[in-house]
């Protein structure tokens, strides 16, 4: 999402772009599929929101054994904002095709990149299937395990070793649409439920490594069947995709830029997806980088650290909130008590959900009641 959306925006500004993509589309990817409001807003500014489609959701509901607490995205400039649930296979293909149709963008699908070209301490291009391809700027949007980040010595050890799994269900005919992302917090794991078009649901889990006691498929089924509300929702549903997983869920970079190169999206660093903002952050970071590239290429690398500081500032509140929630997830009793308190202060909880959705700053005034 980061690389393709960047290519679209740069191409529209008259900047020539070559994008090398290892995958062939359409392709499935294990990923949460709730696009937060900040990401929806980027697609709107790109003119792609209608084509992206998706079903709206109002916010996030946290479910504990004896109570539930709802957090609604706060309004922005007097307008209601929503997230959208959409299959990642749909979003990725949409952005790839839009990039391929953008003047000045040359797309290469099913192509492997061997590594960066480094000359006199500066990245000057990429080695693509054995051939050096040079450019004024290289952007590595090659994922959470970024080979380019590692090749440049910018990789940093991670602290968490959780992993994620997900599958999709098509609900029984007549099932009621519920416009929320539901989170079920349990010891050692959380379940996530995201509404999707076509009367579909994504059901996923973020899991501590030692949590699975047997085969992943049977353990996962046992978890969701143990939730009465979720089990009732899935009664008569058809599982329409295999269980897919990914680990690690976190990546760290010593720095997100170096002479001649920017690490974008998960390649530039990724926190645990417990707050669900990864796709929105990829789109927002690409939009920010577009503004810098559009005015900065002629100034060599002088602008790179300025971009990095602004990106870190943009993501700082989200990362702080994610760290707090991740710590709480490891302490279920304290998490339950915290959520009970937030249940009595809905303005504060809506504010925090707005931070996770990218529409509020952590230390800004609370939204109106």
Coordinates of C-alpha atoms in Angstrom, one line a residue:
X1 CA 0.0 0.0 0.0
X2 CA 2.8 2.4 0.8
X3 CA 4.8 1.9 -2.4
X4 CA 1.8 1.9 -4.8
X5 CA 0.1 5.0 -3.2
X6 CA 3.5 6.8 -3.3
X7 CA 3.9 6.0 -7.0
X8 CA 0.5 7.3 -7.8
X9 CA 1.0 10.6 -6.0
X10 CA 4.5 11.2 -7.4
X11 CA 3.4 10.3 -10.9
X12 CA 0.6 12.8 -10.7
X13 CA 3.2 15.5 -9.9
X14 CA 5.2 14.7 -13.0
X15 CA 7.9 12.7 -11.2
X16 CA 9.1 9.6 -13.0
X17 CA 8.7 6.4 -10.9
X18 CA 9.7 2.8 -11.4
X19 CA 8.0 0.4 -9.0
X20 CA 9.3 -3.2 -8.6
X21 CA 6.8 -5.6 -7.0
X22 CA 7.7 -9.2 -6.2
X23 CA 4.1 -10.4 -6.0
X24 CA 1.6 -11.1 -8.7
X25 CA -1.9 -9.6 -8.2
X26 CA -4.4 -10.4 -7.0
X27 CA -2.7 -11.9 -3.9
X28 CA -3.9 -12.6 -0.4
X29 CA -2.0 -11.2 2.6
X30 CA -2.5 -12.0 6.3
X31 CA -3.5 -8.6 7.6
X32 CA -6.1 -6.8 9.6
X33 CA -8.6 -5.3 7.2
X34 CA -10.0 -2.3 9.1
X35 CA -8.8 0.9 7.4
X36 CA -8.9 3.6 10.1
X37 CA -10.4 7.1 9.3
X38 CA -7.0 8.7 8.7
X39 CA -6.4 6.1 5.9
X40 CA -9.9 6.6 4.5
X41 CA -9.2 10.3 4.3
X42 CA -6.0 9.7 2.3
X43 CA -7.9 7.6 -0.2
X44 CA -10.5 10.4 -0.5
X45 CA -7.8 13.0 -1.3
X46 CA -6.4 10.6 -3.9
X47 CA -9.8 10.2 -5.5
X48 CA -9.8 6.5 -4.8
X49 CA -12.3 6.1 -2.0
X50 CA -15.3 5.2 -4.1
X51 CA -13.3 2.6 -6.0
X52 CA -11.9 1.2 -2.7
X53 CA -15.5 0.6 -1.4
X54 CA -15.7 -1.2 1.9
X55 CA -18.3 -1.1 4.7
X56 CA -18.2 1.6 7.3
X57 CA -17.6 1.1 11.0
X58 CA -18.1 3.7 13.8
X59 CA -15.3 2.7 16.1
X60 CA -14.1 -0.2 18.3
X61 CA -15.9 -2.3 20.9
X62 CA -13.8 -4.0 23.6
X63 CA -15.4 -7.2 25.0
X64 CA -14.5 -8.6 28.3
X65 CA -16.1 -11.6 30.1
X66 CA -18.7 -9.5 31.9
X67 CA -19.0 -6.2 30.1
X68 CA -18.4 -4.3 26.8
X69 CA -17.2 -0.8 26.2
X70 CA -17.7 1.1 22.9
X71 CA -15.3 3.7 21.6
X72 CA -16.7 5.8 18.7
X73 CA -14.5 7.8 16.4
X74 CA -14.9 11.5 17.4
X75 CA -16.2 14.0 14.8
X76 CA -13.7 16.1 12.9
X77 CA -14.6 19.7 12.0
X78 CA -18.2 18.9 12.8
X79 CA -18.3 15.9 10.4
X80 CA -18.7 12.3 11.4
X81 CA -15.8 10.1 10.5
X82 CA -15.8 6.3 9.9
X83 CA -13.3 3.6 9.2
X84 CA -13.9 1.1 6.4
X85 CA -13.6 -2.7 6.3
X86 CA -12.3 -4.0 3.0
X87 CA -10.4 -7.1 1.9
X88 CA -6.7 -6.4 1.6
X89 CA -6.6 -8.3 -1.7
X90 CA -9.1 -5.7 -3.1
X91 CA -7.2 -2.7 -1.8
X92 CA -3.8 -3.9 -2.9
X93 CA -5.0 -4.7 -6.5
X94 CA -6.8 -1.3 -6.7
X95 CA -3.7 0.6 -5.8
X96 CA -1.4 -1.4 -8.0
X97 CA -3.7 -0.9 -11.0
X98 CA -4.1 2.8 -10.3
X99 CA -0.3 3.2 -10.1
X100 CA 0.1 1.3 -13.4
X101 CA -2.4 3.7 -15.1
X102 CA -0.7 6.8 -13.8
X103 CA 1.4 8.7 -16.4
X104 CA 5.1 8.6 -15.6
X105 CA 4.9 5.4 -13.5
X106 CA 6.4 2.2 -14.8
X107 CA 5.3 -0.9 -13.0
X108 CA 7.2 -4.2 -12.9
X109 CA 5.2 -7.1 -11.4
X110 CA 6.7 -10.4 -10.4
X111 CA 10.2 -8.9 -10.2
X112 CA 12.7 -9.6 -7.4
X113 CA 15.0 -6.9 -6.1
X114 CA 18.4 -8.3 -5.1
X115 CA 19.6 -5.4 -3.0
X116 CA 20.6 -1.7 -2.9
X117 CA 23.4 -0.1 -5.0
X118 CA 25.6 1.9 -2.6
X119 CA 28.3 4.2 -4.0
X120 CA 30.4 6.5 -1.8
X121 CA 28.1 5.9 1.2
X122 CA 24.9 6.8 -0.7
X123 CA 22.2 4.6 -2.1
X124 CA 22.0 5.3 -5.8
X125 CA 19.8 2.6 -7.0
X126 CA 18.7 -1.1 -6.8
X127 CA 20.0 -4.3 -8.2
X128 CA 17.0 -5.8 -10.0
X129 CA 17.5 -9.4 -11.2
X130 CA 21.2 -8.8 -11.5
X131 CA 21.1 -5.4 -13.2
X132 CA 21.8 -2.1 -11.5
X133 CA 18.9 0.4 -11.9
X134 CA 19.8 3.9 -10.7
X135 CA 17.6 6.7 -9.4
X136 CA 17.7 10.1 -7.7
X137 CA 15.9 8.5 -4.7
X138 CA 15.2 4.9 -3.7
X139 CA 12.2 4.1 -1.5
X140 CA 12.1 0.7 0.2
X141 CA 8.5 -0.3 0.9
X142 CA 9.5 -4.0 1.1
X143 CA 7.6 -4.9 4.2
X144 CA 8.1 -5.7 7.8
X145 CA 11.1 -8.0 7.3
X146 CA 12.6 -5.5 4.7
X147 CA 15.7 -7.1 3.1
X148 CA 16.8 -3.7 2.0
X149 CA 16.7 -2.4 5.6
X150 CA 18.8 -5.4 6.7
X151 CA 21.3 -5.0 3.8
X152 CA 21.9 -1.4 4.8
X153 CA 22.5 -2.3 8.5
X154 CA 19.5 -0.3 9.6
X155 CA 17.7 -3.2 11.2
X156 CA 17.2 -3.1 15.0
X157 CA 16.3 -6.0 17.3
X158 CA 12.6 -6.3 18.2
X159 CA 11.2 -6.7 21.7
X160 CA 7.9 -8.5 21.0
X161 CA 7.5 -12.0 19.5
X162 CA 3.8 -12.2 19.0
X163 CA 2.2 -13.4 15.8
X164 CA -1.1 -12.9 14.0
X165 CA -3.6 -15.3 12.3
X166 CA -6.7 -14.5 10.4
X167 CA -9.5 -16.1 8.3
X168 CA -12.7 -14.9 6.6
X169 CA -16.3 -16.1 7.0
X170 CA -19.4 -15.4 4.8
X171 CA -22.3 -15.0 7.2
X172 CA -25.6 -16.8 6.9
X173 CA -28.2 -15.0 4.8
X174 CA -30.1 -12.4 6.8
X175 CA -27.3 -11.9 9.4
X176 CA -27.3 -8.5 10.9
X177 CA -24.5 -6.1 9.9
X178 CA -22.7 -4.7 13.0
X179 CA -20.8 -1.5 12.2
X180 CA -18.0 -2.0 14.7
X181 CA -14.6 -3.6 15.0
X182 CA -15.0 -6.0 17.9
X183 CA -12.0 -6.9 20.1
X184 CA -12.2 -9.8 22.6
X185 CA -9.5 -9.5 25.2
X186 CA -8.4 -12.8 26.7
X187 CA -5.3 -14.1 28.5
X188 CA -2.5 -14.7 26.0
X189 CA -4.4 -13.4 22.9
X190 CA -7.0 -11.0 21.5
X191 CA -9.6 -11.8 18.9
X192 CA -10.5 -9.1 16.3
X193 CA -13.7 -9.1 14.2
X194 CA -14.0 -6.7 11.2
X195 CA -17.1 -6.3 9.0
X196 CA -16.4 -6.6 5.3
X197 CA -18.4 -6.2 2.0
X198 CA -20.5 -9.1 0.8
X199 CA -21.8 -10.0 4.2
X200 CA -18.3 -11.2 5.2
X201 CA -16.3 -11.0 8.4
X202 CA -12.6 -11.1 9.1
X203 CA -11.8 -12.9 12.3
X204 CA -8.2 -12.7 13.5
X205 CA -6.1 -13.1 16.5
X206 CA -3.0 -11.6 17.9
X207 CA -1.3 -14.3 20.0
X208 CA 1.5 -14.8 22.4
X209 CA 3.9 -17.4 21.1
X210 CA 3.3 -19.9 23.9
X211 CA -0.5 -19.7 23.7
X212 CA -1.2 -22.3 21.1
X213 CA -1.4 -25.7 22.7
X214 CA -2.2 -27.7 19.6
X215 CA -2.8 -27.2 15.9
X216 CA -3.4 -23.5 15.1
X217 CA -6.7 -24.2 13.2
X218 CA -8.3 -26.1 16.1
X219 CA -7.1 -23.7 18.7
X220 CA -8.3 -20.7 16.8
X221 CA -11.8 -22.3 16.3
X222 CA -11.9 -23.1 20.0
X223 CA -11.2 -19.5 20.9
X224 CA -14.0 -18.0 18.7
X225 CA -16.5 -20.6 19.7
X226 CA -15.9 -19.8 23.3
X227 CA -17.3 -16.3 22.8
X228 CA -21.1 -16.6 22.9
X229 CA -21.8 -13.4 21.0
X230 CA -19.2 -14.2 18.2
X231 CA -20.3 -17.8 18.0
X232 CA -23.9 -16.7 17.5
X233 CA -22.8 -14.3 14.8
X234 CA -21.0 -17.1 13.0
X235 CA -23.8 -19.6 13.3
X236 CA -24.4 -21.0 9.8
X237 CA -21.4 -19.0 8.4
X238 CA -19.1 -20.5 5.8
X239 CA -15.3 -20.2 6.2
X240 CA -14.1 -18.9 2.8
X241 CA -10.4 -18.5 3.3
X242 CA -7.7 -20.6 4.9
X243 CA -6.2 -19.6 8.2
X244 CA -3.1 -17.5 7.4
X245 CA -0.5 -16.1 9.8
X246 CA 2.4 -13.7 10.1
X247 CA 5.3 -13.2 12.5
X248 CA 7.0 -11.0 13.6
X249 CA 4.4 -8.3 14.0
X250 CA 6.9 -5.6 14.9
X251 CA 9.9 -4.1 13.1
X252 CA 12.4 -1.5 14.2
X253 CA 14.8 0.6 12.2
X254 CA 17.8 2.4 13.5
X255 CA 16.7 5.3 11.3
X256 CA 14.0 5.4 8.6
X257 CA 16.2 7.3 6.1
X258 CA 19.8 7.2 4.9
X259 CA 21.6 9.0 2.1
X260 CA 19.6 8.4 -1.0
X261 CA 16.9 6.2 0.5
X262 CA 13.7 6.3 2.5
X263 CA 12.3 3.2 4.3
X264 CA 8.5 3.5 3.9
X265 CA 5.6 1.6 5.5
X266 CA 6.5 -1.4 7.6
X267 CA 10.0 -1.3 6.3
X268 CA 10.6 2.0 8.2
X269 CA 9.4 0.4 11.5
X270 CA 6.1 -1.2 12.7
X271 CA 4.5 -1.5 16.1
X272 CA 2.3 -4.3 17.2
X273 CA -1.0 -4.1 15.3
X274 CA -3.1 -4.2 18.5
X275 CA -4.5 -0.7 17.6
X276 CA -5.1 -1.5 13.9
X277 CA -3.5 1.5 12.2
X278 CA -0.9 0.0 10.0
X279 CA -2.7 0.5 6.7
X280 CA -3.6 4.1 7.5
X281 CA -0.1 4.8 8.6
X282 CA 1.3 3.5 5.3
X283 CA -1.0 5.7 3.3
X284 CA -0.4 8.7 5.5
X285 CA 3.4 8.3 5.4
X286 CA 3.3 8.0 1.6
X287 CA 1.3 11.2 1.4
X288 CA 3.8 13.0 3.6
X289 CA 6.8 11.7 1.6
X290 CA 5.1 12.8 -1.6
X291 CA 5.2 16.4 -0.4
X292 CA 8.9 16.3 0.5
X293 CA 9.9 14.5 -2.7
X294 CA 7.9 17.0 -4.8
X295 CA 10.0 19.9 -3.5
X296 CA 13.2 18.2 -2.3
X297 CA 14.9 16.1 -5.0
X298 CA 16.9 19.0 -6.4
X299 CA 18.3 19.7 -2.9
X300 CA 20.1 16.3 -2.7
X301 CA 19.6 14.6 0.7
X302 CA 19.2 17.7 2.8
X303 CA 15.5 17.1 3.4
X304 CA 15.6 13.5 4.4
X305 CA 16.0 14.0 8.2
X306 CA 13.4 16.8 8.2
X307 CA 11.0 14.2 6.7
X308 CA 12.0 11.6 9.2
X309 CA 11.4 14.0 12.1
X310 CA 7.9 15.0 10.8
X311 CA 7.0 11.3 10.2
X312 CA 8.0 10.4 13.7
X313 CA 6.0 13.3 15.1
X314 CA 3.0 12.2 13.0
X315 CA 3.2 8.6 14.4
X316 CA 4.3 9.4 17.9
X317 CA 0.9 9.5 19.7
X318 CA -0.2 6.3 18.0
X319 CA 3.0 4.5 19.0
X320 CA 2.6 5.7 22.6
X321 CA -1.0 4.5 22.7
X322 CA -0.1 1.2 21.2
X323 CA 2.7 0.6 23.7
X324 CA 0.2 1.3 26.6
X325 CA -2.4 -1.1 25.1
X326 CA 0.1 -3.8 24.5
X327 CA 1.3 -3.6 28.1
X328 CA -2.3 -3.8 29.3
X329 CA -2.9 -6.8 27.0
X330 CA -0.3 -8.7 29.0
X331 CA -2.1 -7.9 32.3
X332 CA -5.8 -8.9 31.7
X333 CA -7.1 -8.0 35.1
X334 CA -5.6 -4.5 35.0
X335 CA -6.9 -4.2 31.4
X336 CA -10.4 -5.1 32.5
X337 CA -10.2 -2.5 35.4
X338 CA -8.9 0.2 33.1
X339 CA -11.7 -0.4 30.6
X340 CA -14.3 -0.4 33.3
X341 CA -13.0 3.1 34.2
X342 CA -13.1 4.2 30.6
X343 CA -16.6 2.9 30.3
X344 CA -17.7 5.6 32.8
X345 CA -15.8 8.3 30.8
X346 CA -17.0 7.9 27.2
X347 CA -15.5 11.2 26.1
X348 CA -12.0 10.1 27.1
X349 CA -12.4 6.7 25.5
X350 CA -13.7 8.2 22.3
X351 CA -10.7 10.4 22.3
X352 CA -8.3 7.5 22.6
X353 CA -10.1 5.6 19.9
X354 CA -9.7 8.8 17.8
X355 CA -6.0 8.7 18.4
X356 CA -5.9 5.1 17.2
X357 CA -7.9 6.1 14.2
X358 CA -5.5 9.0 13.3
X359 CA -8.0 11.8 13.8
X360 CA -7.0 13.0 17.2
X361 CA -3.8 14.1 18.9
X362 CA -3.1 12.4 22.3
X363 CA -2.9 15.6 24.2
X364 CA -5.6 17.6 22.4
X365 CA -8.8 18.6 24.0
X366 CA -11.4 15.9 24.6
X367 CA -14.2 15.7 21.9
X368 CA -17.6 17.2 22.7
X369 CA -20.1 14.9 24.4

